[in-house]
Short mmCIF file of C-alpha atoms in Angstrom, two decimals:
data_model
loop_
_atom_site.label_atom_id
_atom_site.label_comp_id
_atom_site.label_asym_id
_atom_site.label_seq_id
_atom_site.Cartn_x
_atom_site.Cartn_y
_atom_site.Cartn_z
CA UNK J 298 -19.33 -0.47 5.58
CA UNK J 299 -15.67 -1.53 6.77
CA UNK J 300 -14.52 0.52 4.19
CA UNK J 301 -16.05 3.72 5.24
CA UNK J 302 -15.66 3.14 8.52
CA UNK J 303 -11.63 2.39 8.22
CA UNK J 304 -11.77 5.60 6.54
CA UNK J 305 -13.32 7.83 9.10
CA UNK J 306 -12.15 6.27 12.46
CA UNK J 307 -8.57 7.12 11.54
CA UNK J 308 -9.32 10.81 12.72
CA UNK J 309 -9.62 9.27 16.39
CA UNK J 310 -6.26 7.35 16.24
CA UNK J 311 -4.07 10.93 16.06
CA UNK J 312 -2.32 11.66 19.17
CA UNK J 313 -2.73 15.06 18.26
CA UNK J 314 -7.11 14.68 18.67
CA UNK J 315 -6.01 12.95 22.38
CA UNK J 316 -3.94 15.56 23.62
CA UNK J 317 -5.86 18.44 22.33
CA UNK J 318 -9.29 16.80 24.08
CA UNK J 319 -7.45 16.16 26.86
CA UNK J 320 -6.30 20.42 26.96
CA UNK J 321 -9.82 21.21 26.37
CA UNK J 322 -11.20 19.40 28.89
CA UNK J 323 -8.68 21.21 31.84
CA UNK J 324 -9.36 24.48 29.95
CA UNK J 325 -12.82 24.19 30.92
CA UNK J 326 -13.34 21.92 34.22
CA UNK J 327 -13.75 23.66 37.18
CA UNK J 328 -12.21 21.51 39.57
CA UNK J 329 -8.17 23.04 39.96
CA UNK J 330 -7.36 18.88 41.02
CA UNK J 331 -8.60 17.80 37.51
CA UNK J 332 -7.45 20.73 35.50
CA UNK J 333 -3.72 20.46 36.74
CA UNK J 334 -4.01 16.24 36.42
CA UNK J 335 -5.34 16.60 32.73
CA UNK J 336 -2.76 19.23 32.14
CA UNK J 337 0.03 16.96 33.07
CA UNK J 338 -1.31 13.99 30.87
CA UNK J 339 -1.52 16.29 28.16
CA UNK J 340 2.08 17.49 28.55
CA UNK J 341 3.09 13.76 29.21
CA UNK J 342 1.66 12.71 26.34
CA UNK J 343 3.00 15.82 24.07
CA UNK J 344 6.66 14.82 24.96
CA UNK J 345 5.88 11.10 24.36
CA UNK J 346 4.54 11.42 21.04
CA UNK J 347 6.57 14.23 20.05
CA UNK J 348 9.71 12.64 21.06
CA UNK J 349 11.41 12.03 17.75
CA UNK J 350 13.78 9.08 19.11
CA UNK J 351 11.16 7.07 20.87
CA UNK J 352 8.97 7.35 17.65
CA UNK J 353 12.07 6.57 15.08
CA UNK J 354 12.39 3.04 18.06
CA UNK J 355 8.74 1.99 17.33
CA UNK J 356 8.71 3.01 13.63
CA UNK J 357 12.08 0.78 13.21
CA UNK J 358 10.75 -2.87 14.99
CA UNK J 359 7.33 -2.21 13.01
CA UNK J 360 8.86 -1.61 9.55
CA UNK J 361 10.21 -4.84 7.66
CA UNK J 362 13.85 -4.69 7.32
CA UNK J 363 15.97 -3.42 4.05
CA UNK J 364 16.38 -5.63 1.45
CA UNK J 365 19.48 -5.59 -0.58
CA UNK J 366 18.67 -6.01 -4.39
CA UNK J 367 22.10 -7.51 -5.29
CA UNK J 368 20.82 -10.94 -3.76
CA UNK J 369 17.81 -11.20 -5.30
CA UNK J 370 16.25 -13.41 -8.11
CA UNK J 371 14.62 -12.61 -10.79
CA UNK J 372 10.85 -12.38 -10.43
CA UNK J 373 8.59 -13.17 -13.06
CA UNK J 374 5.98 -9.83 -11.58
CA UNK J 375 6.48 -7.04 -9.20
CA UNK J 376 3.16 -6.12 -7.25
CA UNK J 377 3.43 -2.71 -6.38
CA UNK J 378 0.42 -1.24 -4.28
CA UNK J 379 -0.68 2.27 -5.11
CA UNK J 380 -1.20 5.29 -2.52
CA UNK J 381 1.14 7.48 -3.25
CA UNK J 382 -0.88 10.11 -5.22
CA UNK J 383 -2.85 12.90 -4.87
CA UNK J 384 -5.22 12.04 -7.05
CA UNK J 385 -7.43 15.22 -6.62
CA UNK J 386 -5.48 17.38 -7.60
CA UNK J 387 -5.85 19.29 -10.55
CA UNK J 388 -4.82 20.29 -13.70
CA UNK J 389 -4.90 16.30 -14.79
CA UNK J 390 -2.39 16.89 -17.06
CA UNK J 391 0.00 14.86 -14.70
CA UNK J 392 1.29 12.83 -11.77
CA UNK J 393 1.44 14.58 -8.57
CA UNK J 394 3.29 12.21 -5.87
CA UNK J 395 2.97 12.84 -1.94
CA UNK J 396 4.89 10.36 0.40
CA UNK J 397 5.86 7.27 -0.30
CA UNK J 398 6.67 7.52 -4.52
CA UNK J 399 10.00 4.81 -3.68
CA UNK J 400 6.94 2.07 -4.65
CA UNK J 401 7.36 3.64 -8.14
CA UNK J 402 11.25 4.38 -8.26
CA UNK J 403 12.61 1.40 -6.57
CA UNK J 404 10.12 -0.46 -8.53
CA UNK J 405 11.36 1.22 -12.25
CA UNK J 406 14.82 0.11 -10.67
CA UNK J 407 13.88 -3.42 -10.06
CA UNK J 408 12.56 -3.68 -13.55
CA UNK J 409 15.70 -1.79 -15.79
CA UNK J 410 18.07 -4.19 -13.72
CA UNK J 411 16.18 -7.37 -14.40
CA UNK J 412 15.26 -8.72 -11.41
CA UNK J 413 11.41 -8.53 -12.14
CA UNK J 414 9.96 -9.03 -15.56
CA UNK J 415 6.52 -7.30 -15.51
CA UNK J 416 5.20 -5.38 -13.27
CA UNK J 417 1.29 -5.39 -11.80
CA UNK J 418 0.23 -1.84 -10.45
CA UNK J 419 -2.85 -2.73 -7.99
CA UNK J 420 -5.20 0.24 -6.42
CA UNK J 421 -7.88 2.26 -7.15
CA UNK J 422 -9.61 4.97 -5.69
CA UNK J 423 -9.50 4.97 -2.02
CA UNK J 424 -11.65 8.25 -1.94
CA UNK J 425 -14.94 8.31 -0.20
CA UNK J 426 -16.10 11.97 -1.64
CA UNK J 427 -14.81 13.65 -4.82
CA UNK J 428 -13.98 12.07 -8.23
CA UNK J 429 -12.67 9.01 -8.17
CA UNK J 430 -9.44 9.01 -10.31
CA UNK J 431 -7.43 5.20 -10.92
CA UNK J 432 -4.33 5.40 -9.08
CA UNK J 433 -3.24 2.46 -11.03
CA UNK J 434 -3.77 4.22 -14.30
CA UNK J 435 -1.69 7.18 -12.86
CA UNK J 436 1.36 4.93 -12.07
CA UNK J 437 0.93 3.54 -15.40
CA UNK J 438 1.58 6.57 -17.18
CA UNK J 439 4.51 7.11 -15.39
CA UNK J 440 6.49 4.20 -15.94
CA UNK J 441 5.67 4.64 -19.57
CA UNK J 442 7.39 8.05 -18.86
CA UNK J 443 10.01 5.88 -17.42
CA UNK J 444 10.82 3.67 -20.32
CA UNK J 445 8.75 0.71 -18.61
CA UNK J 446 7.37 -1.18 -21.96
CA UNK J 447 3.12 -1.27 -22.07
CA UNK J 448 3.22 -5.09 -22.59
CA UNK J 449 5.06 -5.15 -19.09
CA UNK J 450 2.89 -3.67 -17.44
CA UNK J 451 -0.86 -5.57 -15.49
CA UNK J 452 -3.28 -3.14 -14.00
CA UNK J 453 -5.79 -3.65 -11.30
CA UNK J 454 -7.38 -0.50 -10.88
CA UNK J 455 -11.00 -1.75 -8.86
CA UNK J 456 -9.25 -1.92 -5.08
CA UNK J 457 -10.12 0.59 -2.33
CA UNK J 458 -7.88 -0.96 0.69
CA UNK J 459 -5.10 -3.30 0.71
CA UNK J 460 -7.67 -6.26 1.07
CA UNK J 461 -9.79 -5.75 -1.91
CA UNK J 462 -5.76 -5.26 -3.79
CA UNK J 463 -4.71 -8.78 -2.65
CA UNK J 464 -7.93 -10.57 -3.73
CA UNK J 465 -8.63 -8.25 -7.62
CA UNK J 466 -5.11 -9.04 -8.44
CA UNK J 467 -5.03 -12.98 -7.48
CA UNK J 468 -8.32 -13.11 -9.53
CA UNK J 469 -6.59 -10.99 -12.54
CA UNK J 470 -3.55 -13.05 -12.26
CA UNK J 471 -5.66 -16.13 -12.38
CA UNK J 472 -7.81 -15.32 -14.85
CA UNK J 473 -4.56 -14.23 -17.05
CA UNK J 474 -3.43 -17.93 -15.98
CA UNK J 475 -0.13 -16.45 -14.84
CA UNK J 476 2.36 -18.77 -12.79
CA UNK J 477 5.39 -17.88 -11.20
CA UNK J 478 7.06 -15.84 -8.63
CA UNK J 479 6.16 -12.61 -7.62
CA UNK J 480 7.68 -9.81 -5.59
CA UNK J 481 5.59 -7.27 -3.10
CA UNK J 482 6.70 -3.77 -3.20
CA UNK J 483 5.23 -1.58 -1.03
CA UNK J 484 6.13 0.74 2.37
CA UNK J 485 7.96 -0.57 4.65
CA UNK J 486 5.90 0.59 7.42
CA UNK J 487 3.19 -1.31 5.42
CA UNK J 488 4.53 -4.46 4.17
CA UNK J 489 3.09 -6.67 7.32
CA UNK J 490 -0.25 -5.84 6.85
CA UNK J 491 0.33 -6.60 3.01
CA UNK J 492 2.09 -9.41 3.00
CA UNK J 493 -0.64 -11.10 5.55
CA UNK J 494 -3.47 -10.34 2.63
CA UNK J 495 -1.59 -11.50 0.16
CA UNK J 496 -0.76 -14.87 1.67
CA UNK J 497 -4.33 -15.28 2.63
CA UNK J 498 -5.40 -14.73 -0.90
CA UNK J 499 -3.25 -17.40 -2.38
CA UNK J 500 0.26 -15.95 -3.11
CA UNK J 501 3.10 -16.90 -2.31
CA UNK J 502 5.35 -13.80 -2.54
CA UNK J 503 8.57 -12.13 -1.09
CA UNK J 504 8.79 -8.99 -0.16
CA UNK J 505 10.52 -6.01 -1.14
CA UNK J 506 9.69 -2.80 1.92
CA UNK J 507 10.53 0.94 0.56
CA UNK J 508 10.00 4.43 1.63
CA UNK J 509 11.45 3.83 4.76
CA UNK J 510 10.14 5.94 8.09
CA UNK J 511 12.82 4.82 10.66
CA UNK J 512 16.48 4.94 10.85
CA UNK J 513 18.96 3.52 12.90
CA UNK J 514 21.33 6.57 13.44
CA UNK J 515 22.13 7.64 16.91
CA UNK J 516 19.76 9.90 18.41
CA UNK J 517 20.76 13.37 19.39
CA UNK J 518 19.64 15.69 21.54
CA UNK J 519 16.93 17.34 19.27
CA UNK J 520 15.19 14.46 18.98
CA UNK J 521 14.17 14.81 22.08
CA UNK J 522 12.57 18.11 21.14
CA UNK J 523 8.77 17.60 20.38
CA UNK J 524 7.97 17.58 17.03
CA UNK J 525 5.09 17.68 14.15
CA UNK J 526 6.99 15.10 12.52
CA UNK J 527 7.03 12.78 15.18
CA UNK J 528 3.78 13.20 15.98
CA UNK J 529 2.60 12.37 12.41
CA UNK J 530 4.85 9.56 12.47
CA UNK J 531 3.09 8.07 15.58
CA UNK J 532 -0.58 8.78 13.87
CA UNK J 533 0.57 6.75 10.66
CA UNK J 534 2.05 4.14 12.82
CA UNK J 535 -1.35 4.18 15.37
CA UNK J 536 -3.37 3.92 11.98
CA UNK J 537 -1.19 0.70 10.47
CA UNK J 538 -0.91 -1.11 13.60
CA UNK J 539 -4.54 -0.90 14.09
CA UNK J 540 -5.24 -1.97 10.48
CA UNK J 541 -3.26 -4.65 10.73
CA UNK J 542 -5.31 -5.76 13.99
CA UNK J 543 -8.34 -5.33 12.31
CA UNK J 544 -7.51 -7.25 8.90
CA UNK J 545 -6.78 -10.33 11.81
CA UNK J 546 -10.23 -9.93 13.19
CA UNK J 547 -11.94 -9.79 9.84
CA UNK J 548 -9.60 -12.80 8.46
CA UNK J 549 -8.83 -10.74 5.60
CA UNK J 550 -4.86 -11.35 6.55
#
């Protein structure tokens, strides 16, 4: 039931759904007072949300910082969390990558430079209708691609959410009796949320944020333009932050 319902209350966390409620509702009140106060919010809230530098401000103190590789041990497994395919797409006959495919290059990087030693892919179909393709079989086939070798490589393809990935891939880890240290590659917009469900599930791991939303460049004056981009930038943000709340209420994280 959380499950489903995660995945169909997202469409009321858009800014986008508030504004153009809140434009419907003044198109058709009659009252002139309401229809010019609901106009205003509407507008208000348009150049708030569509403001690309106050959404690049919020995006940059939610997403976990940059971590420079040079630094960094070597890890005995990479976790890298899946959801960044469309996996209904079709022909089948490959790997078709939306958003977010720096879990899969930065992770190939990580693993052709040394500093992890075998890498766990965990997700698997977070669909509710249509047919339910492994995202971690996907990934699979493309580090083979990639030159990754098949005995590096640990699959947990059962996970719909990042909860269910934290607890399948302790148990697979445990059942493999694997010890050691392990690194968490995933969004940076993402990692909190992540790294909370791992923790609670019994890792102890460091993390490793990619595909990066925010930057710190100075903002210039078409940033204050309103934009889609913003404005899906805020819904993804809405959607983690809220996620994040709700894994702390369910004690998954």
């Amino acid at each position: 039931m959380f499950f489903i319902l995660s995945k169909t209350l997202i469409y009321l966390l858009v800014p986008t759904i508030w504004i153009t409620i809140i434009l419907i509702y003044a198109y058709f009140t009659k009252s002139q007072k309401r229809r010019k106060r609901s106009l205003l919010i509407g507008l208000l809230l348009l150049f708030f949300f569509g403001n690309g530098y106050i959404g690049n401000k919020a995006m940059f103190l939610w997403e976990k910082g940059v971590v420079p590789i040079a630094p960094l041990k070597a890890y005995d497994i990479g976790i890298v969390l899946t959801g960044i395919t469309d996996s209904q797409r079709e022909p089948h006959d490959r790997v078709y990558f939306i958003r977010g495919a720096d879990r899969l290059l930065h992770t190939i990087q990580l693993y052709k430079m040394g500093k992890i030693k075998k890498i766990l892919i965990s997700g698997g179909s977070g669909v509710l209708v249509g047919k339910k393709v492994s995202e971690a079989g996907d990934l699979k086939r493309t580090f083979l691609y990639c030159g990754v070798s098949e005995q590096d490589i640990l699959i947990e393809d059962k996970s719909r959410n990042t909860h269910e990935s934290s607890v399948f891939s302790k148990h697979l880890v445990d059942s493999l009796g694997i010890k050691g240290s392990f690194l968490l590659i995933t969004s940076a917009f993402h990692m909190r949320r992540s790294e909370g469900c791992f923790t609670k599930a019994g890792f102890k791991v460091d993390s490793f944020p990619v595909d990066f939303y925010s930057n710190d460049n100075n903002p210039s004056l078409i940033d204050l333009i309103p934009s889609e981009g913003a404005l899906s930038d805020w819904s993804l943000l809405i959607h983690e932050i809220t996620g994040y709340l709700m894994y702390k209420i369910m004690g998954y994280s």
